CSV table of C-alpha atoms and ligand atoms in Angstrom, one decimal:
chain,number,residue,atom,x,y,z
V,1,UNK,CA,4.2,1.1,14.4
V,2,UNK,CA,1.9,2.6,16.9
V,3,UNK,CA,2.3,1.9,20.5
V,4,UNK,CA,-0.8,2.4,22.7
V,5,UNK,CA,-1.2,3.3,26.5
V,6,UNK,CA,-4.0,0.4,26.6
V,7,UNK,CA,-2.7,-1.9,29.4
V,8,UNK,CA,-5.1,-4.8,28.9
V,9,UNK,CA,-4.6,-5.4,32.5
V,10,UNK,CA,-5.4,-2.1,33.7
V,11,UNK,CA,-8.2,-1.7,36.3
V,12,UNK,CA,-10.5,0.0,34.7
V,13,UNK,CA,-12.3,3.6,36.4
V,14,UNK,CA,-15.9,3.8,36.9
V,15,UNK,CA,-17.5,6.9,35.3
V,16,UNK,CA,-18.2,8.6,38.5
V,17,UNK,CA,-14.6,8.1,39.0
V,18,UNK,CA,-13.3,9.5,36.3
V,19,UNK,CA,-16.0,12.6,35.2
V,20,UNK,CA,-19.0,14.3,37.3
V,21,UNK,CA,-21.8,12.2,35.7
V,22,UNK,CA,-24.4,15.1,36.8
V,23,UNK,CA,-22.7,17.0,33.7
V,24,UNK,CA,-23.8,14.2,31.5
V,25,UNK,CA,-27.6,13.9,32.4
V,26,UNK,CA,-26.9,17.8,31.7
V,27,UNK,CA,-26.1,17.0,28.2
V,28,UNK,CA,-29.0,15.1,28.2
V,29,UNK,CA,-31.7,18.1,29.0
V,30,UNK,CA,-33.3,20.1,26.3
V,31,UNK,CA,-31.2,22.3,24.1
V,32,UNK,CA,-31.7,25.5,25.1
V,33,UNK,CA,-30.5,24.3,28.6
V,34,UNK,CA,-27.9,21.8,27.7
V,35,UNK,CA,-24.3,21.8,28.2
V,36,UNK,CA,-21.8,19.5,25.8
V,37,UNK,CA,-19.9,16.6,27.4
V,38,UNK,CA,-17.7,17.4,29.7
V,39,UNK,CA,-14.0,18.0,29.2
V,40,UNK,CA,-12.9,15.0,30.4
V,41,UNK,CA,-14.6,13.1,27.6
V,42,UNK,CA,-12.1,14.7,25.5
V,43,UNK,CA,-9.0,14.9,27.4
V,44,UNK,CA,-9.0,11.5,29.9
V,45,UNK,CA,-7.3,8.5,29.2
V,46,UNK,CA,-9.2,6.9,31.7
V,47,UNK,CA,-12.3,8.0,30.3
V,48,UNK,CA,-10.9,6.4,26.9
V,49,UNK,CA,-10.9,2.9,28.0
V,50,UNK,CA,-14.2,3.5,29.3
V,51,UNK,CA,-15.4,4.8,25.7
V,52,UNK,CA,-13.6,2.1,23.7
V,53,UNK,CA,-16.2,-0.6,25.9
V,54,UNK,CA,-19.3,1.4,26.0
V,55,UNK,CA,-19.0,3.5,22.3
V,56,UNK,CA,-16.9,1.4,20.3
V,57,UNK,CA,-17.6,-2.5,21.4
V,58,UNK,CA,-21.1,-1.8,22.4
V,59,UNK,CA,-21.5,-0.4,18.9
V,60,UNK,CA,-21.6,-0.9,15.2
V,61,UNK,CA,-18.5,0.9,14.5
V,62,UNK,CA,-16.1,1.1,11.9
V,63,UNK,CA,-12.8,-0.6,11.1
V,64,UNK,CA,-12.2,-0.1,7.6
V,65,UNK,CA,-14.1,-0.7,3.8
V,66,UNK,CA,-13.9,-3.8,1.6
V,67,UNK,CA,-11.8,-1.5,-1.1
V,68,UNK,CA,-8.7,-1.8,1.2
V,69,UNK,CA,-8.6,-5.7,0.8
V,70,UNK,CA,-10.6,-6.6,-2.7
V,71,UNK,CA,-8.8,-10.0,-3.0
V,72,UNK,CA,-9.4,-13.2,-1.7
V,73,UNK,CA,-6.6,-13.5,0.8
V,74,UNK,CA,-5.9,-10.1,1.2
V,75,UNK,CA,-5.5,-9.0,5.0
V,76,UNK,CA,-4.6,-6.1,7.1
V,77,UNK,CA,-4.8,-5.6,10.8
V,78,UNK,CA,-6.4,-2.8,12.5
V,79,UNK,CA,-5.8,-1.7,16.2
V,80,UNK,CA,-8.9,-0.9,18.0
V,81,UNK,CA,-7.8,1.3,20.4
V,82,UNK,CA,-5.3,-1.2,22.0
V,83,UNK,CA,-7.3,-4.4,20.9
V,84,UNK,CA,-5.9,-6.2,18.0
V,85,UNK,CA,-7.8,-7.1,15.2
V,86,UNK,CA,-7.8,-8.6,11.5
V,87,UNK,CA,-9.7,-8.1,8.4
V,88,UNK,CA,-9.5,-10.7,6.0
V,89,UNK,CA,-11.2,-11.2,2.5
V,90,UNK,CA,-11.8,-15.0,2.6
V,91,UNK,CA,-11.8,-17.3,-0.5
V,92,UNK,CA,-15.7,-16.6,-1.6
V,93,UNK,CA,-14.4,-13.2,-1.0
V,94,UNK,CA,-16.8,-12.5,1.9
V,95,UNK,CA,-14.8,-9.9,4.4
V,96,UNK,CA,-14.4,-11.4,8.0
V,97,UNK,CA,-13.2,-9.8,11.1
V,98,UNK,CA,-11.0,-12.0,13.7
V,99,UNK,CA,-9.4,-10.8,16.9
V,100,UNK,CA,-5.8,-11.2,15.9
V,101,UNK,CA,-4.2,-13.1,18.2
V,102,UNK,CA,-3.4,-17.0,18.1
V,103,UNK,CA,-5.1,-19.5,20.0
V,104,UNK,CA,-2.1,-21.5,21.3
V,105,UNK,CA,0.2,-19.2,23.0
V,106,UNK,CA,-1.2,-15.7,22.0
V,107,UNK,CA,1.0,-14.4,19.4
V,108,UNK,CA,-0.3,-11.8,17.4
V,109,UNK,CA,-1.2,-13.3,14.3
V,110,UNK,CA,-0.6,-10.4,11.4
V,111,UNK,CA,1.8,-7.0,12.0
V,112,UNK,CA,1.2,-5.3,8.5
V,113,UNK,CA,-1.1,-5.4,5.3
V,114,UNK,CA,-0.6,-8.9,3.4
V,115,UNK,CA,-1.7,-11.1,0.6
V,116,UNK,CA,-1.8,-14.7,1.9
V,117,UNK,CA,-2.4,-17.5,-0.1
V,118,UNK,CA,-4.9,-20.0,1.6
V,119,UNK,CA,-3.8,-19.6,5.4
V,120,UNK,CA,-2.8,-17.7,8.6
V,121,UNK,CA,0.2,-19.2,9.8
V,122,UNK,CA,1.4,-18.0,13.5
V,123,UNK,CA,4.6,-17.3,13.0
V,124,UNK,CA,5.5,-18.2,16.5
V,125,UNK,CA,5.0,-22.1,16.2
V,126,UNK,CA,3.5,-22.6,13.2
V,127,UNK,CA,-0.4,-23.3,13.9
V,128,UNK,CA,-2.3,-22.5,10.7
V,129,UNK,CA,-5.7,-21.2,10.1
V,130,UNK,CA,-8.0,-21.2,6.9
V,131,UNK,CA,-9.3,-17.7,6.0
V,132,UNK,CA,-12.8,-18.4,7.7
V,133,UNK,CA,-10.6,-18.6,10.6
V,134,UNK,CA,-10.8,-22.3,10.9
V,135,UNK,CA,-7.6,-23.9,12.7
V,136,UNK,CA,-6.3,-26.2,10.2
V,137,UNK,CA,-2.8,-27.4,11.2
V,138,UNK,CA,-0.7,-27.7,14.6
V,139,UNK,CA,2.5,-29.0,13.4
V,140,UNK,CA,4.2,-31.5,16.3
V,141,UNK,CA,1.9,-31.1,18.6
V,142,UNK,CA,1.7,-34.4,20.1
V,143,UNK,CA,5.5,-34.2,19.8
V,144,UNK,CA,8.2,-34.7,17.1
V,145,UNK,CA,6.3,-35.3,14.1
V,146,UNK,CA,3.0,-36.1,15.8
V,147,UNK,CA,0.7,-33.1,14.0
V,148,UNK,CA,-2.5,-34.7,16.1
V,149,UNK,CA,-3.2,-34.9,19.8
V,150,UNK,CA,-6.2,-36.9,21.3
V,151,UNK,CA,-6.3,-34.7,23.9
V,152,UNK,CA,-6.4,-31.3,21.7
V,153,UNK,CA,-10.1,-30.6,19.9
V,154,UNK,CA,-8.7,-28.6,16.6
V,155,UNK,CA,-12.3,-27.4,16.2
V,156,UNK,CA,-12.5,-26.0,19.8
V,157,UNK,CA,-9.8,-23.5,19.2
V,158,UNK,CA,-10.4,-21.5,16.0
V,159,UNK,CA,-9.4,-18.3,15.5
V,160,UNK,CA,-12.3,-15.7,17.0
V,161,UNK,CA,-14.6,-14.1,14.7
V,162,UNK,CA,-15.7,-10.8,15.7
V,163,UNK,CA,-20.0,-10.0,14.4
V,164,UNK,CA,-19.4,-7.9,11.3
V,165,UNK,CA,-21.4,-6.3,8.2
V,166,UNK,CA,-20.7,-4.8,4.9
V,167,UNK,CA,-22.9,-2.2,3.8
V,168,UNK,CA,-22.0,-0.2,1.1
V,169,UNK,CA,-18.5,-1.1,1.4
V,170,UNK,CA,-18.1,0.1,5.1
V,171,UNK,CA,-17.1,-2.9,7.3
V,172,UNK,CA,-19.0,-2.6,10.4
V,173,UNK,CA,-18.1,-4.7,13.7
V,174,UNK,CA,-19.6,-5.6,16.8
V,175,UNK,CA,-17.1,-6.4,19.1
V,176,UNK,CA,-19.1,-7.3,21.9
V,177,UNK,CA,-21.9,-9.0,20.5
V,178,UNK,CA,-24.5,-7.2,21.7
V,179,UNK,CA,-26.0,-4.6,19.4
V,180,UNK,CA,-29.2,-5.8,17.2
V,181,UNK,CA,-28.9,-6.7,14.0
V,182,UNK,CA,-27.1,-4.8,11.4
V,183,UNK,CA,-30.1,-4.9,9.0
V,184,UNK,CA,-32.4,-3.3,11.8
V,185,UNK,CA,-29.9,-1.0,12.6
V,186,UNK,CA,-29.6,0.9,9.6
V,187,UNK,CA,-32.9,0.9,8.5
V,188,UNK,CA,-34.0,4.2,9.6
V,189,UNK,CA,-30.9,6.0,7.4
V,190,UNK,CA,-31.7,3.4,4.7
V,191,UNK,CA,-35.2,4.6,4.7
V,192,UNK,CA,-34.3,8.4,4.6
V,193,UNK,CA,-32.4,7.7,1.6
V,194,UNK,CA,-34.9,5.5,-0.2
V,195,UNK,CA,-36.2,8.3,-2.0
V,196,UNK,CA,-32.1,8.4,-3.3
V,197,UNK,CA,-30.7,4.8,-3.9
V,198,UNK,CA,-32.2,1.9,-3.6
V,199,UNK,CA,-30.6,-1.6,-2.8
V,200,UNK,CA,-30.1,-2.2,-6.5
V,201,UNK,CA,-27.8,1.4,-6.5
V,202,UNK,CA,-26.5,-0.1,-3.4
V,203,UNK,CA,-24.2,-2.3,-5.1
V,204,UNK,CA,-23.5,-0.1,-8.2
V,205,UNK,CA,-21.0,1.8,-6.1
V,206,UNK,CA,-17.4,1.6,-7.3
V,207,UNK,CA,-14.5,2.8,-5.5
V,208,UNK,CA,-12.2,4.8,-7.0
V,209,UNK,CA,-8.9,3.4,-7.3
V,210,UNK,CA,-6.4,5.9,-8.1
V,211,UNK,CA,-7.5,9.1,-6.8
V,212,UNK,CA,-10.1,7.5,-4.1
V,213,UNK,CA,-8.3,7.5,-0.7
V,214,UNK,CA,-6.4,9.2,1.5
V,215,UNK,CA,-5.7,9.7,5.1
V,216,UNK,CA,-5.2,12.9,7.3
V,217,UNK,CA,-3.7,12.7,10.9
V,218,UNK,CA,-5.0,15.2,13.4
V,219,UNK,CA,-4.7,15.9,16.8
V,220,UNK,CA,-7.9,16.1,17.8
V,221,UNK,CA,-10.1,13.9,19.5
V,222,UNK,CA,-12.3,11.4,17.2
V,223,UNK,CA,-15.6,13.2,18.9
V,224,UNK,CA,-14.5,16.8,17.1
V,225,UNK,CA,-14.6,15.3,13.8
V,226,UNK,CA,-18.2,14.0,14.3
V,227,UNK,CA,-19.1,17.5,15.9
V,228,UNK,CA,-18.1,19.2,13.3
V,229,UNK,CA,-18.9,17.3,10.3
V,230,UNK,CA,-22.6,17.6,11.9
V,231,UNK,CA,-23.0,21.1,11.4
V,232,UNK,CA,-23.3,24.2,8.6
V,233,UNK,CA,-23.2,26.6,11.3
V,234,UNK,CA,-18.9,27.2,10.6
V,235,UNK,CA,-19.7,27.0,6.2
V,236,UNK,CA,-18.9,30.8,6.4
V,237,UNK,CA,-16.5,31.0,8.4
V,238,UNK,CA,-14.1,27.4,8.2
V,239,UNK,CA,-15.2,27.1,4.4
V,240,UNK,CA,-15.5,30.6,2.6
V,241,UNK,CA,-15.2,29.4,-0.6
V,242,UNK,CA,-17.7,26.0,-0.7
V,243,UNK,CA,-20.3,29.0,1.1
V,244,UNK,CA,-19.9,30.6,-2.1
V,245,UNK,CA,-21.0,27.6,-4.0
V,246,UNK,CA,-23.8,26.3,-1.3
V,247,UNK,CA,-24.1,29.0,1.1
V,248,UNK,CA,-25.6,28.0,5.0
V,249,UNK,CA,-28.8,29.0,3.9
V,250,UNK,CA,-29.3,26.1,1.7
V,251,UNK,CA,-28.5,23.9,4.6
V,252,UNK,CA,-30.5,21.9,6.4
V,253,UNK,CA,-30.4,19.6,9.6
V,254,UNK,CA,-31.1,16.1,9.8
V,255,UNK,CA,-31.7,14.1,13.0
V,256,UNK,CA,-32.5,10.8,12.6
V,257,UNK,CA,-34.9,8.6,14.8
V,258,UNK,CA,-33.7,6.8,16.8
V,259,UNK,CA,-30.9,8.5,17.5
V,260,UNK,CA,-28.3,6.9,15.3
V,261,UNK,CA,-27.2,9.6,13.1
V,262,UNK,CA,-27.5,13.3,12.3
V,263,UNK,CA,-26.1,15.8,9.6
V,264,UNK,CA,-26.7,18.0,7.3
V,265,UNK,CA,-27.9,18.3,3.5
V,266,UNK,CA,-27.6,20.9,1.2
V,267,UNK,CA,-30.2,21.4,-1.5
V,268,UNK,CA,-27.4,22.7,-4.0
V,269,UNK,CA,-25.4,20.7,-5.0
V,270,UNK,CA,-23.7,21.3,-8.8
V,271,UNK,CA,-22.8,17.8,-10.4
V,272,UNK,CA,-18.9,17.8,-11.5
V,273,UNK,CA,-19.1,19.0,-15.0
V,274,UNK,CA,-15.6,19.4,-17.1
V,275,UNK,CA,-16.1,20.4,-20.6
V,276,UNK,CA,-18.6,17.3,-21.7
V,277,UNK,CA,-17.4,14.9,-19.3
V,278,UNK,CA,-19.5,13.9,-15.8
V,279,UNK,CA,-19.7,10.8,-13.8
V,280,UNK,CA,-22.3,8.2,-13.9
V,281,UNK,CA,-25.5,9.0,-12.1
V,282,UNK,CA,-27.7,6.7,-9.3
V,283,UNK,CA,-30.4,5.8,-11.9
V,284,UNK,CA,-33.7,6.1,-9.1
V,285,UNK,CA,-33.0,9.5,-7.7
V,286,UNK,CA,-36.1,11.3,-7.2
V,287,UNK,CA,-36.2,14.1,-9.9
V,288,UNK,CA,-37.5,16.7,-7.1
V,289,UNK,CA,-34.5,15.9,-5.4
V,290,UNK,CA,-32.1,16.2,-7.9
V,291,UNK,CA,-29.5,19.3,-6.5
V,292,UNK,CA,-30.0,17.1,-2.6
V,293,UNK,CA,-26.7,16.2,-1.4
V,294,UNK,CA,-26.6,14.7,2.3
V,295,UNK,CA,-24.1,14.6,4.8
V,296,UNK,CA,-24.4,12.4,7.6
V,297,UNK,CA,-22.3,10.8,10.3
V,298,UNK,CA,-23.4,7.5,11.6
V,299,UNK,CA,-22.9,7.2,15.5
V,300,UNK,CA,-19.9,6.5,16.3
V,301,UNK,CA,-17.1,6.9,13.5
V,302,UNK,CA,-18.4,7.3,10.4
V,303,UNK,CA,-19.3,9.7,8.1
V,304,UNK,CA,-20.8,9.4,4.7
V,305,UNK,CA,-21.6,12.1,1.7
V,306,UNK,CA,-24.2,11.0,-0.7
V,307,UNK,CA,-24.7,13.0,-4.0
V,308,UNK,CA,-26.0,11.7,-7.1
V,309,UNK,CA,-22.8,11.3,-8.8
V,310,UNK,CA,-20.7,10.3,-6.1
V,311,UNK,CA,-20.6,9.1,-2.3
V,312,UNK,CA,-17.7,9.0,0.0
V,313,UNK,CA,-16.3,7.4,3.0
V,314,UNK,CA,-14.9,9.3,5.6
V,315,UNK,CA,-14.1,7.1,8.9
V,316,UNK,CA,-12.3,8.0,11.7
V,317,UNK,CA,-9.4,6.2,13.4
V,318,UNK,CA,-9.1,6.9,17.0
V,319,UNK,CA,-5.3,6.7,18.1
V,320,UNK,CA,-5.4,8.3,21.6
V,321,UNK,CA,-7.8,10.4,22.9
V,322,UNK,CA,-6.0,13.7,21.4
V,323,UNK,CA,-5.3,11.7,17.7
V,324,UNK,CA,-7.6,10.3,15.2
V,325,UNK,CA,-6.5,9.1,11.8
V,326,UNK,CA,-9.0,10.3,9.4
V,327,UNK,CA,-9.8,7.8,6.3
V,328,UNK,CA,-11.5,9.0,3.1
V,329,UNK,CA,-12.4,6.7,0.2
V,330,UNK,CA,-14.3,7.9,-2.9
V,331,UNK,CA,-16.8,5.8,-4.8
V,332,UNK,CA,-18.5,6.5,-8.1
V,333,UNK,CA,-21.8,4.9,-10.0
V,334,UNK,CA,-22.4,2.3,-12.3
V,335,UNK,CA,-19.7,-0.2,-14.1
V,336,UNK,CA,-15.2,-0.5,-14.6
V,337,UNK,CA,-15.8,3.1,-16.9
V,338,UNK,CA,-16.3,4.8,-13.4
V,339,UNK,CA,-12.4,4.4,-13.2
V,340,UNK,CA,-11.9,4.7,-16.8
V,341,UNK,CA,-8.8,7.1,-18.5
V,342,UNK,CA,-11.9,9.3,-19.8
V,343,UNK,CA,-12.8,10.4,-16.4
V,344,UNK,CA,-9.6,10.3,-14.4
V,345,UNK,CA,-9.2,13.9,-14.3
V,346,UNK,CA,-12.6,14.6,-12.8
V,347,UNK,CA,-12.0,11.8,-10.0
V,348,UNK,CA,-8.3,13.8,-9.6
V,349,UNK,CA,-10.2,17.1,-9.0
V,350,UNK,CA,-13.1,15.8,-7.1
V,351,UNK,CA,-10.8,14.3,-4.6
V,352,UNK,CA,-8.5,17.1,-4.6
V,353,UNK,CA,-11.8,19.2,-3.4
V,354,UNK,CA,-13.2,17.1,-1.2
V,355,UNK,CA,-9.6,17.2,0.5
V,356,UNK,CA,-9.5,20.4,1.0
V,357,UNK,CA,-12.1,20.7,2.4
V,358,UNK,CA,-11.2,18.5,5.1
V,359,UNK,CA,-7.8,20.1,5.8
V,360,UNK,CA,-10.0,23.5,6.4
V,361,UNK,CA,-11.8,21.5,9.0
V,362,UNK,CA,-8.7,20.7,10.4
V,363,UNK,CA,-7.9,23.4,12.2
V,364,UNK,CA,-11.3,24.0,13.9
V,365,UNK,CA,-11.1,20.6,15.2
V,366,UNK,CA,-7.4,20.7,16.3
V,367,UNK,CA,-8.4,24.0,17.9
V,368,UNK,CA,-11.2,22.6,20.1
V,369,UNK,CA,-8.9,19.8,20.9
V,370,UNK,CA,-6.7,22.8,22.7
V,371,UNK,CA,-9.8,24.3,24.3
V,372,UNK,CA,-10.8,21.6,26.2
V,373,UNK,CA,-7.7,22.0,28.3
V,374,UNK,CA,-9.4,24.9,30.1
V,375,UNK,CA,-10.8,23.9,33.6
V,376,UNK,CA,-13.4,26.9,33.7
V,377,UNK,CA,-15.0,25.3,30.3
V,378,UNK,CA,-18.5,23.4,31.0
V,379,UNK,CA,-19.3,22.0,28.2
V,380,UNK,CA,-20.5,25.0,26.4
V,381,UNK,CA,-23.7,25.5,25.1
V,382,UNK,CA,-25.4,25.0,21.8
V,383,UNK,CA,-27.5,27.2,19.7
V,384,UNK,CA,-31.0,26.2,19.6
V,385,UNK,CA,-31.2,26.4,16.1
V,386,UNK,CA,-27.7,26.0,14.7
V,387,UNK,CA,-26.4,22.7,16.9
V,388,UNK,CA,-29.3,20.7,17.2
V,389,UNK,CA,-27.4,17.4,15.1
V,390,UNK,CA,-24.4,18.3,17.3
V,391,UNK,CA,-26.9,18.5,20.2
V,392,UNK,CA,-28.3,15.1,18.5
V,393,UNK,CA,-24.6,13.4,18.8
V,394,UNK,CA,-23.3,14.4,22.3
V,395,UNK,CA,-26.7,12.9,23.9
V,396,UNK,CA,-26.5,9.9,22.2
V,397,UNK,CA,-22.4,9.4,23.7
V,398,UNK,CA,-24.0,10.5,27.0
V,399,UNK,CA,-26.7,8.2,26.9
V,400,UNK,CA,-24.7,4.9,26.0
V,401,UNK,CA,-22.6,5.8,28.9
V,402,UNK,CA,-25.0,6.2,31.9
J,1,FES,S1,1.5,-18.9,19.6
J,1,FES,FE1,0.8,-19.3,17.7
J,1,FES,S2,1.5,-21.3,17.2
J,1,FES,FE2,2.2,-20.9,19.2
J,2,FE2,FE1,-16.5,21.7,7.6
């Protein structure tokens, strides 16, 4: 179990409080005369609290992907950063997202990963609630026996649902209620990839079930893993071997308007061939576009890798503000052969690649994490030309926090 510093309680800092918010409108300036955030967005707990309000519940973020509870009556909890929460597949199998704590005396409705029949029962004093969240029983509570009480509205004090979306898989919340719409949200990505998948491809996505998740704990801060993923500028360095295969110079930037995502593509991609055997391709790719493979990280915590034969899920966990859990869940195109015997060695190795490839990033992230400790650093400064979708990312944090 995971304990977190959070103190609900706590008074929370204002930003001028905790960081110099003249260093953020200089994130904010052009790039040749921008500095990155400051340190303290990467080394304050204070600051944390601030970002979990303004980054995470302000936001469409992520908490997990429908793949990690398929069944009806499958649930898991997730901590947000000190605010507990549960995901629950409900019986028309629709994924719902509940703060998890019970409305009568504020237990905390669910510890660990669970299948559940047809209700949440507290454990505490038994109140029950359907899986839309709907409270359903309150043994004795008009005393011995008495499950009723005229003076207690049942319907008043369901369980309470938290704004979420599903899009391809990735369960998105809105903790506070005050972001627009999902659907007008990710239009602009969904646009930039028209020319790739199309609703209908959309929903041919399979997730890989046996070699299509795993998990890497770093200690970093969530932001370096963004950062990072953003940019082709390390390939050479970080990644000698993938540079071999698609070198920096078939990289290029993307910055998307608004500013709710950047990344990279690479215009070589080599489809996973192993003697005859290859996944499933998305059937409306655009021929031109055929060796495209795109890489982009959706502000805040998510970053997705679409190629032709696969697409992945990578989502980060923040733990504290020097630990994120990293998440990564492979899907594959078309029907159940996706995760047939025949092609089970080919998911193996993809997965083992894409893996490695993370753990190289590992170590460049860790290693910022350690830089920001310095007091003389500013922020740094980015090159005009190789950092513009790390540019892209560190004025959109800077702008939903001033
Ligand atoms: S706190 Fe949940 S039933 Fe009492
Ligand atoms: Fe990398």
């Amino acid at each position: 179990m995971i304990f977190f510093f959070v103190d609900q309680n706590y008074k929370n800092k204002t930003l001028t409080e905790i960081l110099d918010v003249n260093k953020l409108k200089a994130v904010r300036k052009p790039i040749e005369a921008a500095n990155g955030l400051p340190n303290e967005c990467y080394t304050s707990k204070d600051y944390l609290i601030f970002e979990r309000d303004k980054i995470f519940c302000d936001k469409w973020s992520v908490v997990g992907v429908g793949s990690s509870i398929p069944n009806p009556g499958d649930v898991k909890p997730y901590n947000l950063l000190g605010i507990p929460l549960i995901l629950v597949r409900d019986i028309d199998k629709r994924i719902r997202v509940f703060h998890n704590v019970c409305s009568h005396r504020g237990f905390k409705l669910i510890d660990k990963p669970c299948q559940l029949k047809n209700v949440i029962r507290c454990p505490y004093h038994s109140w029950s609630y359907d899986l839309k969240g709907r409270l359903i029983a309150t043994p004795h509570i008009g005393g011995l026996n008495k499950h009723q009480s005229e003076k207690f509205v049942k319907s008043k004090n369901n369980l309470k649902e938290i704004k979420s979306k599903v899009w391809m898989d990735i369960i998105f919340v809105n903790i506070n209620s005050n972001e627009i719409d999902f659907d007008e949200y990710i239009k602009p990505l969904e646009q930039r990839w028209s020319e790739f998948i199309n609703k209908e491809d959309q929903k041919s996505i399979v997730y890989s079930n046996d070699y299509g998740y795993f998990n890497l704990k770093v200690k970093s801060n969530w932001k370096f893993a963004i950062e990072n993923y953003c940019e082709s500028y390390h390939l050479p360095t970080i990644h000698p071997q993938l540079n071999k295969v698609s070198n920096i110079n078939d990289h290029y930037h993307i910055q998307g308007l608004p500013n709710r995502f950047a990344g990279q593509g690479s215009k070589k991609y080599q489809q996973f061939i192993k003697g005859n055997k290859k996944f499933n391709t998305f059937g409306n790719w655009e021929k031109s576009r055929l060796k495209n493979s795109e890489y982009i990280a959706l502000f805040p915590n998510v970053m997705i890798g679409l190629h032709i034969d696969h697409f992945y899920v990578f989502w980060l966990e923040p733990l504290a503000i020097n630990k994120t859990k990293e998440h990564m869940q492979m899907y594959y195109v078309g029907n159940d052969s996706a995760n047939g015997e025949e092609l089970k060695e080919l998911r193996k190795e993809n997965s083992r690649f894409w893996k490695n490839v993370m753990l190289e990033d590992i170590n460049a992230i860790e290693g910022m994490q350690e830089g920001r400790n310095s007091p003389v650093y500013n922020g740094g400064n980015f090159s005009p030309v190789m950092d513009q979708p790390t540019h892209q990312f560190h004025k959109w944090v800077a702008g939903n926090l001033i």
